[in-house]
Coordinates of C-alpha atoms in Angstrom, one line a residue:
M11 CA -40.4 3.7 3.0
A12 CA -36.7 4.7 3.4
S13 CA -34.4 3.0 0.9
K14 CA -31.9 0.5 2.2
P15 CA -28.5 2.2 2.9
S16 CA -25.5 1.2 0.8
I17 CA -22.0 2.3 0.0
P18 CA -20.4 2.9 -3.5
K19 CA -19.0 0.0 -5.4
G20 CA -15.3 -0.5 -4.8
T21 CA -15.4 0.9 -1.2
R22 CA -15.8 -0.9 2.1
D23 CA -16.7 -0.6 5.7
F24 CA -14.2 -2.1 8.2
S25 CA -15.2 -3.9 11.4
P26 CA -13.2 -3.5 14.6
S27 CA -11.3 -6.8 14.0
E28 CA -10.5 -5.8 10.4
V29 CA -9.2 -2.3 11.5
A30 CA -7.0 -4.0 14.1
K31 CA -5.5 -6.3 11.4
R32 CA -5.0 -3.4 9.0
Q33 CA -3.3 -1.4 11.8
Y34 CA -1.0 -4.4 12.5
I35 CA 0.2 -4.3 8.9
I36 CA 0.5 -0.6 8.9
Q37 CA 2.6 -0.6 12.1
I38 CA 5.0 -3.2 10.6
I39 CA 5.4 -1.1 7.4
K40 CA 5.7 2.1 9.4
S41 CA 8.3 0.8 11.8
N42 CA 10.4 -0.5 8.9
F43 CA 10.1 2.8 7.1
E44 CA 11.5 4.6 10.1
K45 CA 14.2 2.0 10.6
F46 CA 15.4 2.8 7.1
G47 CA 15.4 6.6 7.9
F48 CA 12.2 7.7 6.2
Q49 CA 10.2 10.6 7.7
P50 CA 6.4 11.0 7.6
I51 CA 4.4 13.6 5.7
E52 CA 0.7 14.0 4.7
T53 CA -0.9 15.7 1.8
P54 CA -4.6 16.6 1.1
S55 CA -7.0 14.0 -0.2
F56 CA -7.7 16.1 -3.3
E57 CA -5.4 18.2 -5.5
N58 CA -5.9 20.8 -8.2
S59 CA -6.8 18.9 -11.4
D60 CA -3.8 20.2 -13.3
T61 CA -1.5 18.8 -10.6
L62 CA -2.7 15.3 -11.5
M63 CA -3.9 15.2 -15.1
G64 CA -1.4 14.2 -17.7
K65 CA 0.9 12.5 -15.2
Y66 CA -0.3 8.9 -15.4
G67 CA -0.8 8.4 -19.2
E68 CA -4.1 8.2 -21.0
E69 CA -5.4 5.2 -19.1
G70 CA -4.5 6.7 -15.7
D71 CA -6.1 10.0 -16.6
R72 CA -9.4 8.2 -17.2
L73 CA -9.3 6.7 -13.8
I74 CA -9.0 10.0 -11.9
F75 CA -12.0 10.9 -9.8
K76 CA -13.0 14.5 -10.7
I77 CA -14.7 16.7 -8.2
L78 CA -17.4 19.1 -9.4
N79 CA -16.9 22.8 -8.7
S80 CA -18.8 24.1 -5.7
G81 CA -22.1 25.9 -6.3
D82 CA -23.5 26.2 -9.8
Y83 CA -20.8 24.2 -11.5
L84 CA -22.4 24.7 -14.9
A85 CA -22.2 28.5 -14.7
K86 CA -18.8 28.6 -16.4
A87 CA -19.3 25.6 -18.7
N88 CA -18.6 26.0 -22.4
A89 CA -22.0 26.1 -24.1
S90 CA -20.9 24.2 -27.2
H91 CA -19.1 21.5 -25.2
L92 CA -22.3 21.1 -23.2
E93 CA -24.5 21.0 -26.2
N94 CA -22.3 18.5 -28.0
K95 CA -22.0 16.4 -24.8
D96 CA -18.2 16.5 -25.2
S97 CA -17.4 15.3 -21.6
T98 CA -13.6 15.4 -22.1
K99 CA -13.5 19.1 -23.0
L100 CA -16.4 20.0 -20.6
T101 CA -14.7 18.5 -17.6
S102 CA -12.0 21.2 -17.3
S103 CA -14.6 23.9 -17.0
I104 CA -16.8 22.3 -14.4
S105 CA -14.1 20.5 -12.3
E106 CA -11.0 22.2 -11.0
K107 CA -10.1 19.6 -8.4
A108 CA -9.7 15.8 -8.2
L109 CA -9.1 13.0 -5.7
R110 CA -5.5 12.0 -5.6
Y111 CA -4.7 8.9 -7.8
D112 CA -1.5 8.0 -6.0
L113 CA 0.9 9.5 -3.5
T114 CA 3.9 10.0 -5.8
V115 CA 2.7 13.0 -7.8
P116 CA 1.4 14.8 -4.7
F117 CA 4.8 14.1 -3.2
A118 CA 6.5 15.8 -6.1
R119 CA 4.3 18.8 -5.8
Y120 CA 5.1 18.9 -2.0
V121 CA 8.8 18.8 -2.7
V122 CA 8.6 21.7 -5.1
Q123 CA 6.4 23.8 -2.8
H124 CA 8.6 23.1 0.3
Q125 CA 12.0 22.9 -1.4
N126 CA 13.5 25.7 0.7
E127 CA 12.5 23.9 4.0
I128 CA 13.7 20.4 2.9
E129 CA 17.1 18.9 3.6
F130 CA 18.1 16.8 0.6
P131 CA 18.3 13.9 0.0
F132 CA 14.8 13.8 1.5
K133 CA 13.5 10.4 2.6
R134 CA 9.8 10.5 3.2
Y135 CA 7.0 8.0 3.8
Q136 CA 3.3 8.5 3.5
I137 CA 0.4 6.2 4.5
Q138 CA -2.9 7.6 3.2
P139 CA -5.9 6.6 1.0
V140 CA -6.0 7.1 -2.8
W141 CA -8.9 6.8 -5.2
R142 CA -9.2 5.3 -8.7
A143 CA -12.3 5.0 -10.9
D144 CA -11.3 1.4 -11.7
R145 CA -13.6 -1.6 -12.3
P146 CA -13.9 -3.2 -8.8
Q147 CA -12.7 -6.9 -8.5
K148 CA -10.9 -9.1 -6.0
G149 CA -8.0 -7.2 -4.6
R150 CA -8.9 -4.0 -6.6
F151 CA -10.8 -1.2 -5.0
R152 CA -11.8 2.3 -5.9
E153 CA -10.7 3.6 -2.5
F154 CA -7.6 2.0 -1.0
F155 CA -4.5 2.9 1.1
Q156 CA -1.0 3.3 -0.3
C157 CA 2.0 3.1 1.9
D158 CA 4.9 4.9 0.0
A159 CA 8.5 5.4 0.7
D160 CA 10.5 7.8 -1.5
V161 CA 14.0 9.3 -1.6
V162 CA 14.4 12.5 -3.6
G163 CA 17.6 14.4 -4.3
S164 CA 19.9 11.4 -4.8
K165 CA 21.0 9.5 -8.0
S166 CA 22.8 6.8 -6.1
L167 CA 21.8 3.3 -7.0
W168 CA 22.4 2.3 -3.4
Q169 CA 18.9 3.7 -2.8
E170 CA 17.5 1.0 -5.1
V171 CA 19.5 -1.6 -3.2
E172 CA 18.0 -0.4 0.1
L173 CA 14.4 -0.3 -1.3
V174 CA 14.7 -4.0 -2.2
Q175 CA 15.9 -4.6 1.3
L176 CA 13.0 -2.6 2.7
Y177 CA 10.5 -4.7 0.8
D178 CA 12.2 -7.8 2.1
A179 CA 12.2 -6.6 5.7
V180 CA 8.5 -5.8 5.7
F181 CA 7.4 -9.0 4.1
T182 CA 9.7 -11.0 6.4
D183 CA 8.1 -9.3 9.4
L184 CA 4.6 -10.2 8.0
G185 CA 5.6 -13.8 7.5
L186 CA 5.1 -13.6 3.7
V187 CA 8.0 -16.0 2.8
G188 CA 8.6 -16.2 -0.9
A189 CA 7.3 -12.8 -2.0
T190 CA 8.9 -12.1 -5.4
I191 CA 10.5 -8.6 -6.0
K192 CA 10.5 -8.2 -9.7
I193 CA 12.9 -5.6 -11.2
N194 CA 13.4 -4.1 -14.6
N195 CA 14.7 -0.8 -16.0
R196 CA 13.0 1.8 -18.2
K197 CA 16.3 2.3 -20.1
I198 CA 16.2 -1.4 -21.1
L199 CA 12.7 -1.1 -22.5
S200 CA 13.8 2.0 -24.4
G201 CA 16.9 0.1 -25.7
I202 CA 14.8 -2.8 -26.8
A203 CA 12.4 -0.5 -28.7
E204 CA 15.4 1.3 -30.2
V205 CA 17.1 -2.0 -31.3
I206 CA 13.9 -3.2 -33.1
G207 CA 13.3 0.1 -34.7
A208 CA 10.1 1.0 -32.7
S209 CA 11.3 3.9 -30.5
D210 CA 8.3 5.9 -31.6
K211 CA 6.0 3.1 -30.3
L212 CA 7.8 2.7 -27.0
I213 CA 4.6 3.2 -24.8
D214 CA 2.5 0.9 -27.1
F215 CA 5.3 -1.7 -27.2
T216 CA 5.9 -1.8 -23.4
V217 CA 2.2 -1.6 -22.4
A218 CA 1.5 -4.7 -24.6
L219 CA 4.7 -6.5 -23.3
D220 CA 3.6 -5.8 -19.7
K221 CA 0.4 -7.9 -20.3
L222 CA 2.4 -11.1 -21.2
D223 CA 1.4 -12.9 -18.0
K224 CA -2.3 -11.9 -18.5
I225 CA -2.9 -12.4 -22.3
G226 CA 0.0 -14.7 -23.3
E227 CA 2.5 -14.4 -26.1
E228 CA 0.0 -14.5 -29.0
G229 CA -2.2 -11.9 -27.3
V230 CA 0.8 -9.5 -26.8
K231 CA 1.9 -10.0 -30.5
K232 CA -1.7 -9.3 -31.7
E233 CA -1.8 -6.1 -29.6
M234 CA 1.6 -4.9 -30.9
V235 CA 0.4 -5.4 -34.5
E236 CA -2.8 -3.5 -33.8
K237 CA -0.7 -0.6 -32.4
G238 CA 1.3 -0.5 -35.7
I239 CA 4.5 -2.4 -34.7
N240 CA 5.6 -4.5 -37.7
E241 CA 6.1 -8.3 -37.8
E242 CA 9.9 -7.9 -38.3
A243 CA 10.2 -5.8 -35.1
I244 CA 8.1 -8.3 -33.1
E245 CA 10.3 -11.2 -34.4
K246 CA 13.4 -9.4 -33.0
V247 CA 11.9 -9.4 -29.5
Q248 CA 11.0 -13.1 -29.6
P249 CA 13.7 -14.0 -27.0
L250 CA 11.8 -11.8 -24.5
F251 CA 8.8 -14.1 -24.5
N252 CA 10.8 -16.9 -23.0
F253 CA 13.4 -15.0 -20.9
T254 CA 14.6 -17.5 -18.4
G255 CA 17.8 -18.2 -16.3
T256 CA 19.4 -16.7 -13.2
I257 CA 19.6 -13.0 -12.8
T258 CA 23.3 -13.0 -13.9
E259 CA 22.4 -15.1 -17.0
K260 CA 19.5 -12.7 -17.9
I261 CA 21.7 -9.7 -17.6
E262 CA 24.2 -11.3 -20.0
K263 CA 21.4 -12.0 -22.5
L264 CA 20.3 -8.4 -22.3
S265 CA 23.9 -7.2 -22.8
Q266 CA 24.0 -9.1 -26.1
L267 CA 20.5 -8.1 -27.2
L268 CA 21.1 -4.4 -26.4
A269 CA 24.8 -4.1 -27.5
A270 CA 23.8 -1.6 -30.2
S271 CA 21.9 0.7 -27.8
S272 CA 23.8 3.0 -25.5
E273 CA 20.6 3.8 -23.6
G274 CA 19.9 0.1 -23.2
M275 CA 23.4 -0.7 -22.0
K276 CA 23.1 2.0 -19.3
G277 CA 20.0 0.2 -18.1
V278 CA 21.9 -3.1 -18.1
E279 CA 24.7 -1.7 -16.0
E280 CA 22.3 -0.1 -13.5
L281 CA 20.5 -3.5 -13.2
R282 CA 23.8 -5.3 -12.8
F283 CA 24.9 -2.9 -9.9
I284 CA 21.5 -3.2 -8.0
C285 CA 21.1 -7.0 -8.5
E286 CA 24.7 -7.9 -7.7
N287 CA 24.8 -5.9 -4.5
V288 CA 21.4 -7.2 -3.3
L289 CA 22.4 -10.8 -4.0
K290 CA 25.8 -10.3 -2.2
L291 CA 24.1 -8.7 0.8
G292 CA 21.4 -11.4 0.8
L293 CA 17.6 -11.3 1.4
N294 CA 15.8 -12.8 4.4
S295 CA 12.7 -14.3 2.8
A296 CA 12.0 -12.5 -0.5
V297 CA 13.1 -13.5 -4.0
L298 CA 14.6 -11.0 -6.4
D299 CA 13.8 -11.6 -10.1
L300 CA 14.7 -9.7 -13.3
D301 CA 11.5 -9.4 -15.3
V302 CA 12.0 -7.7 -18.7
T303 CA 8.2 -7.6 -19.3
L304 CA 7.7 -5.3 -16.4
A305 CA 6.7 -1.9 -17.7
R306 CA 4.8 0.1 -15.1
G307 CA 4.7 3.9 -14.7
L308 CA 6.3 4.7 -18.0
N309 CA 5.1 8.2 -18.0
Y310 CA 7.4 9.0 -15.1
Y311 CA 9.8 6.2 -14.3
T312 CA 13.2 6.6 -16.0
G313 CA 15.4 3.9 -14.4
A314 CA 14.7 0.9 -12.2
I315 CA 11.1 -0.4 -12.0
F316 CA 9.8 -2.6 -9.2
E317 CA 6.8 -4.8 -8.7
V318 CA 6.2 -7.3 -5.9
A319 CA 4.2 -10.5 -6.4
P320 CA 2.8 -12.4 -3.4
P321 CA 4.0 -16.0 -2.5
K322 CA 3.1 -18.4 -5.4
T323 CA 0.5 -20.2 -3.3
V324 CA -1.8 -17.1 -3.4
A325 CA -3.6 -16.0 -6.6
M326 CA -3.4 -12.2 -6.3
G327 CA -2.0 -9.3 -8.4
S328 CA 1.0 -7.2 -7.3
I329 CA 1.2 -6.2 -3.7
G330 CA 3.7 -3.4 -4.2
G331 CA 5.6 -1.5 -6.9
G332 CA 7.7 1.6 -7.7
G333 CA 10.7 2.9 -9.5
R334 CA 13.2 5.6 -10.3
Y335 CA 12.1 8.9 -11.7
D336 CA 14.9 11.3 -12.7
D337 CA 12.9 14.4 -13.2
L338 CA 9.4 14.0 -11.7
T339 CA 9.6 17.4 -10.0
G340 CA 10.4 19.0 -13.3
I341 CA 6.7 18.9 -14.1
F342 CA 6.3 21.4 -11.4
G343 CA 9.3 23.6 -12.3
L344 CA 12.1 22.0 -10.2
K345 CA 14.6 20.5 -12.6
N346 CA 17.2 17.7 -12.1
M347 CA 15.7 16.4 -8.9
S348 CA 16.1 12.6 -9.1
G349 CA 14.0 10.4 -7.0
V350 CA 13.2 6.7 -6.4
G351 CA 10.3 5.2 -4.4
I352 CA 8.2 2.1 -3.7
S353 CA 4.7 1.5 -2.6
F354 CA 3.0 -1.2 -0.5
G355 CA -0.6 -2.2 -1.5
L356 CA -2.1 -2.4 2.0
D357 CA -5.5 -3.9 0.9
R358 CA -3.9 -6.7 -1.2
I359 CA -1.3 -7.4 1.5
Y360 CA -4.2 -7.8 4.0
L361 CA -6.0 -10.3 1.7
V362 CA -2.8 -12.3 1.3
V363 CA -1.9 -12.3 5.0
E364 CA -5.5 -13.3 5.7
E365 CA -5.5 -16.1 3.1
L366 CA -2.3 -17.5 4.5
S367 CA -3.6 -17.2 8.2
L368 CA -0.6 -15.2 9.2
F369 CA -2.3 -12.7 11.5
P370 CA -1.2 -13.4 15.1
E371 CA -4.0 -14.3 17.5
T372 CA -3.1 -11.4 19.7
V373 CA -4.1 -8.9 16.9
T374 CA -7.4 -7.7 18.2
A375 CA -9.3 -4.5 18.8
T376 CA -11.2 -5.9 21.8
S377 CA -10.6 -5.5 25.6
K378 CA -8.6 -8.0 27.6
A379 CA -11.1 -8.1 30.4
L380 CA -14.7 -7.1 31.2
F381 CA -15.5 -6.1 34.8
I382 CA -19.0 -7.4 35.6
N383 CA -21.3 -4.8 37.1
Y384 CA -23.1 -5.9 40.3
G385 CA -24.2 -2.3 41.3
D386 CA -22.8 1.1 42.0
K387 CA -20.6 0.1 45.0
E388 CA -19.0 -2.8 43.2
A389 CA -18.7 -0.7 40.0
F390 CA -16.8 2.0 41.9
Y391 CA -14.4 -0.6 43.3
A392 CA -14.0 -2.0 39.8
M393 CA -13.3 1.5 38.3
Q394 CA -10.4 2.0 40.7
A395 CA -8.7 -1.1 39.4
I396 CA -9.7 -0.3 35.8
Q397 CA -8.1 3.2 36.2
K398 CA -4.8 1.6 37.3
L399 CA -4.8 -1.0 34.6
R400 CA -5.5 1.5 31.8
A401 CA -2.6 3.6 33.1
L402 CA -0.4 0.6 32.4
G403 CA -1.8 0.2 28.9
V404 CA -4.1 -2.7 29.5
K405 CA -7.4 -2.6 27.6
V406 CA -10.2 -3.2 30.1
E407 CA -13.8 -2.0 30.5
L408 CA -16.8 -2.1 32.9
Y409 CA -20.1 -3.3 31.7
P410 CA -22.1 -0.1 32.0
E411 CA -25.5 -1.4 33.3
N412 CA -26.3 -3.5 36.4
A413 CA -27.9 -6.1 34.1
K414 CA -28.4 -9.8 34.5
V415 CA -25.1 -11.5 35.0
G416 CA -25.8 -13.9 32.1
K417 CA -26.3 -11.1 29.7
Q418 CA -23.0 -9.5 30.8
F419 CA -21.1 -12.8 30.2
Q420 CA -22.8 -13.2 26.9
H421 CA -21.7 -9.7 25.9
A422 CA -18.0 -10.6 26.7
D423 CA -18.4 -13.8 24.7
K424 CA -19.8 -12.0 21.6
R425 CA -17.0 -9.4 21.8
G426 CA -14.3 -12.1 22.1
I427 CA -13.1 -10.8 25.5
P428 CA -11.0 -13.5 27.1
Y429 CA -11.4 -12.6 30.8
A430 CA -14.2 -11.5 33.1
V431 CA -13.5 -9.9 36.5
I432 CA -16.1 -10.5 39.1
I433 CA -16.4 -8.3 42.2
G434 CA -18.9 -9.0 45.0
E435 CA -19.0 -8.2 48.7
D436 CA -16.5 -10.9 49.6
E437 CA -13.9 -9.6 47.1
M438 CA -14.4 -6.0 48.3
K439 CA -13.9 -7.1 51.9
T440 CA -10.7 -9.0 51.1
N441 CA -9.4 -6.4 48.6
S442 CA -9.3 -9.1 45.9
Y443 CA -10.8 -10.0 42.5
A444 CA -12.3 -13.1 41.0
L445 CA -10.8 -13.6 37.6
K446 CA -12.6 -16.0 35.2
N447 CA -10.9 -17.3 32.0
L448 CA -13.8 -17.3 29.6
V449 CA -12.0 -19.7 27.2
T450 CA -11.2 -22.4 29.8
G451 CA -13.8 -21.6 32.4
E452 CA -11.2 -21.6 35.1
Q453 CA -11.8 -19.0 37.9
V454 CA -9.3 -17.8 40.6
V455 CA -9.5 -15.2 43.4
I456 CA -6.3 -13.0 43.3
D457 CA -5.0 -9.7 44.5
F458 CA -4.4 -6.7 42.3
E459 CA -0.7 -7.5 41.6
N460 CA -1.6 -10.9 40.2
L461 CA -4.5 -9.4 38.3
K462 CA -2.2 -6.9 36.7
S463 CA 0.5 -9.5 35.8
T464 CA -2.2 -11.8 34.2
L465 CA -3.7 -9.1 32.1
L466 CA -0.5 -7.3 31.1

């Protein structure tokens, strides 16, 4: 007996209606990307392992899906690593490729490879799937789409201002009023670590701090102690655990806390420029918030860091994030190429829009009308109208078989098709069409022009 088919954990099939809703979100993101001057590129779904490994930190490296070499992948395996079951060392000899973990590192590779063809500053967007060997849970999948916009070749902080506006524009168009765009700066985190005498523990310090909303103040302090950060240093950062006030007030508090750190003060001034200009220009529906616990992407972000939280009525993780990376392309040999970018988490955005019932009723993958099939003569008459309607962009179709009329209407109902077009001998003689509204039950006999205007 054949086993029941299944799909891997953390992946999903999408129905026609789900695909239509996803395309609705993608189209809004894409149109705003292009409105802001970003151009599309695409990169392969898998990269050489050395392109990806070591770019996301220790935790990120563990979540990269490795692809076994073709053919006899054990032929070149190191015998001692194999015998000792040392998977970490063995991997490099049996796997030379890996599925991409995000779109940012492949973009950096793309820029270096195509640097002589690119006009800088280069504004690109990419909407493609990525893969992470993460533990599946609500809103977290092993295969998911990212929608990225990056600018490379410009150090101007006006880019950060525009990216905040881009987030606001997309979420406003989706109806997600009250999305919170959190901002921080890597230089501020470095400055805090410097001021408390824990510069050598920057990654440990910031990774623990980033978990404040998940494990609480005591949990963060416990993790810091476990990572070797002393009690005196932790005491100095006590103000960060209850960091409240307006953005302006928070910036002033940081100025005082980081007065002794030149790196930290650079971060303060960068944040001041971005936040002041965003607030002066105004946002449509999003909220900007300075969050000093935000510490994502520390292995490559060097300036501003972004993360977007959904409206407070929805229990969901971040729906977007990004930041400034001053030398990401340096890992591939192209030095001093500053960039900044943001990403939209399509799958989580979908869940939020669904939960808040924000998808328009018009978002559908189904046809607008089903032409009922009464036989070949009637079908040919119907096909002439169908041809004209499709040329105008109307989604219509003919039921393929001359089946019982009840079955055909049932098919339209199950598909959620709102209209049926009925053509019998009378309609053919008078060059007309009987149009039935399958929602109200109302039926009218009309000419092609009225049929067209109703279905358009």
